[in-house]
Amino acid sequence: MTRLLITGGAGFIGANFVHHWLGTHPADRVVVLDALTYAGNLANLESVKDRPELRFVRGDIRDTPLVEQLLREERLDTIVHFAAESHVDRSIHGPDAFIETNVQGTHSMLKAARTVWLTERAVREHRFHHVSTDEVYGSLGPEDPAFTEATRYAPNSPYSASKAASDHLVRAYHHTYGLATTISNCSNNYGPFHFPEKLIPLMIVNLLHGRALPIYGDGRNVRDWLHVSDHCRGIERVLERGKPGEVYNIGGGAESENLALVETLCAVADRAFQQRPELIEAFASSPAARGEKSATLIQFVKDRPGHDRRYAIDCSKAERELGYKAEVTLERGLQDTFAWYLDQQWWWRGVMDGSYQRWIETHYR
Ligand code: NAD
Ligand code: DAU
């Protein structure tokens, strides 16, 4: 039986991972530590909140004594560290929070793990898994080979620089102190509970309301899309089969230019409106409700400063050593994701109008 501390478990990927793990390991203990920033939502854990195996703690990863206390009192042996500031645009406008959470916060987690697991020897075996990003490797040209685990770090945004720094700290704690760490660097996730500031959920919500679909620059930037369910299975493989001190790239094998991706999403929406007439009344301001193409909403806007041109992940190491393979194709993943946003309007409406944040403030002061 594994006893996990999942940081950032009320965020997009963390919450998907909590659902995944409780589904595949129903007897394990799962403690979620999350500060519930704008990106963290208890609504993401609504369907599992009454599971006796799950405990939610509102707290900050920079609070080292709190992390130590949780590790001790729950006899936790595994940390899956998701908590971070994750949005590149926000890092450009306000880098400080990224240094505080991603760098200092990760160091606080490492210090707590070192004290309880290495100094006090509170558990027999332990694992500190750090969830990182392909953005630490920088930007690729159109013909460059995909990022491998050996690609030189070249982060370009305050976000990716802060993630790179956190990766180095994790590596150093393994090398210097012998902490049993693993790191996974993954590509762009999408799927349920994705906060509507990121490309795919923003485009879905905007097109349903007939709002512009802003494409940065020329729309030719390439991302390698990974369905969040594949990412969760990849992390599970790292925990179960990965070797301490190792790094694993996890990708979706689905490169797409942003413009092409948004056009595909628009086509998915147009088909959904044809197949589900109730959408016409529910989203009357969407072009699809008038039989027009959602893609007419596309607008090219000023580029993101320092915008990385292309990311692509070579995950052959994870395939070879862990038996990892992405299962969800981009086409199917976009259809499922669009359907999820249609069926779970309560979720994104609550997230966007701030009602969850207000509820959290009254219940979790
Ligand atoms: P997210 O922004 O949706 O969620 C982050 C979570 O961390 C939120 O629940 C937030 O409340 C919590 N958090 C933030 N600061 C905290 C603090 N100081 N203490 C405790 N909790 C705090 O992020 P995400 O998209 O789910 O990403 C999760 C992790 O995966 C991050 O480390 C990110 O860098 C990495 N990652 C994300 C992607 C992606 O496509 N989303 C891709 C590669 C890597
Ligand atoms: O590659 C992994 C990274 O993917 C993660 O580490 C980050 O946490 C995650 O946010 C994501 O970063 P991106 O910057 O790639 O994701 P975002 O959804 O913000 O943007 C995807 C692409 O779409 C990017 O090229 C910028 C572009 N874009 C984004 C938005 C929000 C637009 O053209 N218009 C938009 O409105």
XYZ file of C-alpha atoms and ligand atoms in Angstrom:
445
model
C 0.000 0.000 0.000
C 1.348 3.394 -1.010
C 0.736 6.537 1.031
C 0.924 9.568 -1.221
C 1.209 13.303 -0.743
C -0.073 14.984 -3.893
C 0.764 18.678 -4.046
C -1.383 20.797 -6.369
C -4.007 18.030 -6.357
C -6.819 20.554 -6.774
C -5.311 21.888 -10.008
C -5.819 20.598 -13.535
C -3.348 17.704 -13.821
C -3.120 17.053 -10.082
C -6.894 16.541 -9.795
C -6.925 14.250 -12.823
C -4.123 12.301 -11.151
C -6.055 12.020 -7.872
C -9.061 10.611 -9.775
C -6.801 8.256 -11.695
C -4.917 7.001 -8.652
C -8.008 6.456 -6.500
C -9.465 4.508 -9.423
C -6.429 2.286 -9.987
C -5.238 2.012 -6.352
C -8.453 2.186 -4.302
C -6.805 1.076 -1.043
C -3.998 3.662 -1.046
C -3.912 6.702 1.214
C -4.007 9.986 -0.717
C -3.329 13.314 0.991
C -3.748 16.407 -1.191
C -1.888 19.574 -0.225
C -3.054 22.601 -2.182
C -3.092 26.333 -1.475
C -6.220 26.805 -3.643
C -4.852 29.665 -5.691
C -6.958 30.936 -8.605
C -5.969 27.709 -10.440
C -6.928 25.304 -7.665
C -10.530 24.275 -7.244
C -12.194 21.870 -4.845
C -14.810 21.429 -7.566
C -12.131 19.377 -9.360
C -12.306 16.848 -6.507
C -16.069 17.017 -5.975
C -16.824 13.433 -7.048
C -14.155 11.906 -4.752
C -14.351 14.271 -1.787
C -16.166 11.747 0.432
C -13.745 8.911 -0.206
C -12.278 7.907 3.200
C -8.866 7.307 1.578
C -8.650 10.980 0.581
C -7.682 13.863 2.856
C -7.569 17.438 1.613
C -5.346 19.998 3.332
C -5.373 23.619 2.322
C -1.803 24.763 2.735
C 1.270 26.142 1.077
C 4.154 24.009 -0.158
C 6.489 26.733 1.165
C 5.314 25.889 4.692
C 8.073 23.336 5.394
C 6.901 22.466 8.957
C 3.407 21.720 7.622
C 4.808 19.399 4.950
C 7.011 17.666 7.556
C 4.019 17.254 9.871
C 1.919 15.682 7.093
C 4.723 13.309 6.116
C 5.100 12.208 9.752
C 1.510 11.977 10.923
C 0.272 10.229 7.773
C 3.444 8.098 7.386
C 3.579 9.158 3.753
C 6.166 7.444 1.571
C 5.537 9.029 -1.844
C 5.335 12.654 -2.955
C 3.937 13.552 -6.354
C 4.754 17.215 -6.700
C 2.453 19.058 -9.115
C 1.929 22.353 -7.259
C 3.216 25.261 -9.299
C 2.346 28.485 -11.002
C 1.790 27.090 -14.484
C 0.712 29.783 -16.960
C 3.406 31.271 -19.199
C 1.505 34.527 -19.882
C 1.142 35.184 -16.148
C 4.874 34.568 -15.671
C 5.619 37.258 -18.239
C 3.460 39.810 -16.421
C 4.454 38.808 -12.862
C 7.463 36.499 -12.480
C 7.799 36.769 -8.667
C 5.075 34.259 -7.834
C 6.789 31.767 -10.141
C 10.088 32.033 -8.287
C 8.330 31.841 -4.914
C 6.156 28.821 -5.685
C 8.123 26.890 -8.269
C 11.641 27.418 -6.938
C 11.262 28.146 -3.214
C 8.205 25.898 -2.944
C 9.974 22.932 -4.516
C 12.975 23.519 -2.276
C 10.693 23.553 0.752
C 9.230 20.182 -0.324
C 12.713 18.733 -0.780
C 13.862 19.993 2.629
C 10.839 18.440 4.353
C 11.346 15.130 2.550
C 15.027 15.098 3.464
C 14.304 15.740 7.157
C 11.548 13.151 7.551
C 12.707 10.465 5.135
C 16.506 10.684 5.318
C 17.297 12.146 8.759
C 14.423 10.701 10.809
C 14.087 7.588 8.596
C 10.339 7.653 9.168
C 9.592 5.198 6.323
C 11.524 2.271 4.875
C 11.311 3.319 1.226
C 10.381 6.649 -0.261
C 9.966 8.397 -3.602
C 9.877 12.109 -4.465
C 8.402 12.536 -7.943
C 8.657 15.980 -9.494
C 6.324 16.905 -12.354
C 8.049 19.178 -14.837
C 7.699 20.437 -18.366
C 9.240 20.163 -21.825
C 9.550 23.976 -21.806
C 12.820 23.679 -19.853
C 14.469 22.497 -23.098
C 13.668 25.746 -24.931
C 12.428 26.068 -28.484
C 12.922 23.810 -31.543
C 13.263 24.696 -35.218
C 10.947 22.967 -37.707
C 13.453 20.239 -38.603
C 15.091 19.748 -35.197
C 14.797 16.350 -33.527
C 12.383 16.166 -30.592
C 13.591 16.816 -27.014
C 15.219 13.851 -25.300
C 16.189 13.602 -21.632
C 19.720 14.578 -22.731
C 18.685 17.823 -24.448
C 20.480 20.848 -22.979
C 18.314 23.055 -20.764
C 17.494 26.425 -22.395
C 14.398 27.877 -20.702
C 13.057 31.056 -22.302
C 10.215 32.338 -20.092
C 10.189 33.140 -16.374
C 7.866 30.123 -16.014
C 10.197 27.677 -17.742
C 13.244 29.160 -15.987
C 11.555 28.592 -12.629
C 10.694 25.004 -13.582
C 14.269 24.436 -14.773
C 15.571 25.710 -11.430
C 13.243 23.355 -9.577
C 14.410 20.411 -11.716
C 18.025 21.217 -10.839
C 17.207 21.321 -7.124
C 15.526 17.906 -7.341
C 18.543 16.515 -9.164
C 20.880 18.015 -6.560
C 18.943 16.508 -3.636
C 19.295 13.087 -5.228
C 22.969 13.506 -6.039
C 24.018 15.157 -2.772
C 21.744 13.631 -0.137
C 20.542 10.427 -1.784
C 16.855 11.396 -1.880
C 15.056 8.895 -4.151
C 13.793 11.323 -6.777
C 12.351 10.999 -10.259
C 11.451 13.778 -12.683
C 9.069 13.693 -15.624
C 9.107 16.395 -18.305
C 5.923 16.375 -20.310
C 4.347 18.256 -23.178
C 1.116 20.296 -23.336
C -1.700 18.559 -21.472
C -5.394 18.977 -22.228
C -8.621 17.387 -21.006
C -11.146 17.719 -18.142
C -10.714 20.437 -15.467
C -8.351 22.497 -17.644
C -8.547 26.100 -16.465
C -9.975 28.336 -19.231
C -6.916 30.574 -19.508
C -4.974 27.924 -21.464
C -5.383 27.600 -25.235
C -7.836 24.688 -25.618
C -10.371 25.440 -22.833
C -10.216 29.175 -23.600
C -11.083 28.509 -27.235
C -13.948 26.168 -26.267
C -15.539 28.637 -23.867
C -15.027 31.571 -26.249
C -16.493 29.861 -29.285
C -19.552 28.750 -27.318
C -20.166 32.416 -26.441
C -19.381 33.788 -29.900
C -16.278 35.579 -28.597
C -13.062 36.072 -30.582
C -10.542 33.216 -30.664
C -7.201 35.009 -30.151
C -4.276 33.382 -31.967
C -0.867 34.742 -30.978
C 1.423 35.814 -33.821
C 1.053 33.831 -37.045
C -0.457 30.755 -35.358
C 2.350 28.531 -36.656
C 3.827 27.738 -33.219
C 3.817 24.001 -32.606
C 2.888 22.162 -29.415
C 2.932 18.404 -28.769
C -0.474 17.622 -27.248
C -0.844 15.054 -24.494
C -4.212 13.983 -23.156
C -4.104 14.330 -19.376
C -5.229 10.702 -18.912
C -2.120 9.548 -20.796
C 0.015 11.826 -18.636
C -1.474 10.343 -15.452
C -0.745 6.827 -16.685
C 2.789 7.927 -17.529
C 3.405 9.248 -14.008
C 1.945 6.038 -12.576
C 4.492 4.082 -14.652
C 7.335 6.274 -13.383
C 6.265 5.671 -9.785
C 5.945 1.939 -10.310
C 8.872 1.222 -12.632
C 11.081 4.331 -12.747
C 14.551 4.360 -11.220
C 15.602 6.921 -8.579
C 17.737 9.684 -10.048
C 16.224 9.257 -13.518
C 14.363 11.674 -15.766
C 11.585 10.556 -18.138
C 10.006 12.519 -20.976
C 6.263 11.970 -21.403
C 4.626 13.128 -24.639
C 1.523 12.630 -26.693
C 3.166 12.189 -30.094
C 0.683 14.705 -31.473
C 2.383 17.825 -32.802
C 0.109 20.527 -34.159
C 0.401 24.162 -35.164
C -1.862 26.303 -32.988
C -3.957 27.554 -35.899
C -4.577 24.007 -37.173
C -5.487 22.867 -33.670
C -8.011 25.666 -33.202
C -9.486 24.997 -36.650
C -9.927 21.322 -35.729
C -11.619 22.340 -32.486
C -13.937 24.655 -34.439
C -14.866 21.780 -36.762
C -15.580 19.568 -33.730
C -17.868 22.302 -32.373
C -19.674 22.767 -35.692
C -20.408 19.035 -35.865
C -21.625 18.980 -32.254
C -24.120 21.801 -32.990
C -25.434 19.838 -35.984
C -25.847 16.680 -33.908
C -27.243 18.255 -30.712
C -29.998 20.785 -31.502
C -30.351 21.728 -27.801
C -26.998 23.542 -28.121
C -28.539 26.093 -30.497
C -30.716 27.527 -27.738
C -28.137 27.101 -24.979
C -25.403 28.962 -26.910
C -27.375 31.256 -29.190
C -24.486 33.703 -29.674
C -22.173 31.029 -31.098
C -21.807 31.203 -34.913
C -22.511 27.444 -35.020
C -25.991 28.136 -33.623
C -26.693 30.160 -36.808
C -25.218 27.453 -39.027
C -22.039 29.512 -39.541
C -18.509 28.243 -39.023
C -16.959 28.683 -35.566
C -13.629 29.362 -37.312
C -14.970 32.796 -38.385
C -14.187 33.844 -34.783
C -10.426 33.336 -35.249
C -8.448 36.560 -34.783
C -4.696 36.975 -35.013
C -3.410 39.066 -32.105
C -0.061 40.429 -30.897
C 2.429 37.642 -30.191
C 3.443 36.496 -26.703
C 6.890 38.008 -25.898
C 9.623 35.385 -26.324
C 7.055 32.909 -27.669
C 8.731 29.484 -28.114
C 8.250 28.282 -31.679
C 8.052 24.526 -31.338
C 8.017 21.835 -28.657
C 8.189 18.114 -29.407
C 8.881 15.278 -27.017
C 10.822 12.111 -27.735
C 9.438 9.676 -25.176
C 11.210 6.562 -26.424
C 12.979 6.158 -23.056
C 9.635 5.978 -21.202
C 8.298 3.605 -23.860
C 11.338 1.349 -23.626
C 11.957 1.389 -19.883
C 8.463 1.893 -18.465
C 6.187 0.447 -21.133
C 4.538 3.877 -21.532
C 2.543 4.652 -24.662
C 0.086 7.485 -25.300
C -3.319 6.036 -26.153
C -5.540 9.043 -26.898
C -5.260 10.477 -30.415
C -5.522 14.254 -30.740
C -8.703 14.006 -32.810
C -10.448 11.803 -30.255
C -9.051 13.763 -27.324
C -10.385 17.055 -28.709
C -13.822 15.529 -29.318
C -13.946 14.089 -25.784
C -12.710 17.331 -24.274
C -15.256 19.421 -26.156
C -18.010 17.016 -25.049
C -16.764 17.247 -21.433
C -16.994 21.055 -21.481
C -20.526 20.820 -22.899
C -21.610 18.340 -20.246
C -19.845 20.010 -17.308
C -20.933 23.591 -17.730
C -21.437 23.886 -13.943
C -17.680 23.436 -13.595
C -16.340 26.110 -15.939
C -19.130 28.582 -15.195
C -18.312 28.315 -11.468
C -14.589 28.589 -12.102
C -15.005 31.620 -14.331
C -17.533 33.618 -12.325
C -15.461 33.217 -9.159
C -18.195 31.473 -7.157
C -15.877 28.623 -6.131
C -13.247 31.081 -4.967
C -15.841 32.832 -2.813
C -17.002 29.484 -1.414
C -13.412 28.465 -0.661
C -12.735 31.716 1.175
C -15.709 31.147 3.507
C -14.975 27.452 4.101
C -11.163 27.353 4.052
C -9.967 30.576 5.621
P -2.519 24.310 -12.443
O -2.106 25.728 -12.509
O -3.807 23.890 -13.050
O -2.568 23.817 -10.923
C -1.578 24.172 -9.989
C -2.093 23.789 -8.612
O -1.073 24.107 -7.662
C -3.352 24.550 -8.193
O -4.274 23.667 -7.600
C -2.830 25.560 -7.167
O -3.809 25.910 -6.192
C -1.675 24.786 -6.562
N -0.659 25.680 -5.965
C -0.101 26.775 -6.534
N 0.760 27.349 -5.667
C 0.748 26.578 -4.548
C 1.447 26.635 -3.302
N 2.330 27.615 -3.034
N 1.206 25.683 -2.376
C 0.309 24.694 -2.624
N -0.385 24.597 -3.784
C -0.164 25.523 -4.728
O -1.297 23.485 -13.058
P -1.311 22.200 -13.979
O -1.514 22.612 -15.379
O -2.193 21.190 -13.375
O 0.209 21.751 -13.841
C 0.621 20.878 -12.795
C 2.124 20.687 -12.885
O 2.442 20.133 -14.162
C 2.935 21.967 -12.777
O 4.082 21.698 -12.023
C 3.278 22.317 -14.210
O 4.490 23.032 -14.276
C 3.412 20.941 -14.811
N 3.128 20.853 -16.249
C 1.936 21.263 -16.739
C 1.657 21.102 -18.096
C 0.345 21.525 -18.712
O 0.183 21.397 -19.931
N -0.622 22.001 -17.945
C 2.622 20.549 -18.935
C 3.852 20.198 -18.390
C 4.082 20.311 -17.043
O 4.674 22.483 -22.851
C 4.177 22.306 -21.558
C 3.552 23.591 -21.070
O 2.316 23.741 -21.758
C 3.334 23.621 -19.565
O 4.569 23.538 -18.903
C 2.572 24.869 -19.134
O 2.270 24.802 -17.755
C 1.284 24.945 -19.930
O 0.590 26.142 -19.615
C 1.571 24.891 -21.431
O 2.277 26.079 -21.864
P 1.918 26.803 -23.243
O 2.376 28.199 -23.168
O 2.365 25.992 -24.397
O 0.299 26.688 -23.172
P -0.853 27.731 -23.538
O -2.140 26.971 -23.465
O -0.749 28.984 -22.764
O -0.546 28.052 -25.053
C -0.473 27.028 -26.035
C -0.080 27.697 -27.352
O -1.161 28.515 -27.790
C 1.116 28.623 -27.235
O 1.874 28.551 -28.431
C 0.499 30.005 -27.095
C -0.773 29.894 -27.893
N -1.926 30.700 -27.432
C -2.288 30.607 -26.134
C -3.374 31.319 -25.666
C -3.773 31.253 -24.192
C -2.627 31.473 -28.344
O -2.307 31.516 -29.541
N -3.714 32.174 -27.883
C -4.111 32.147 -26.576
O -5.086 32.836 -26.210
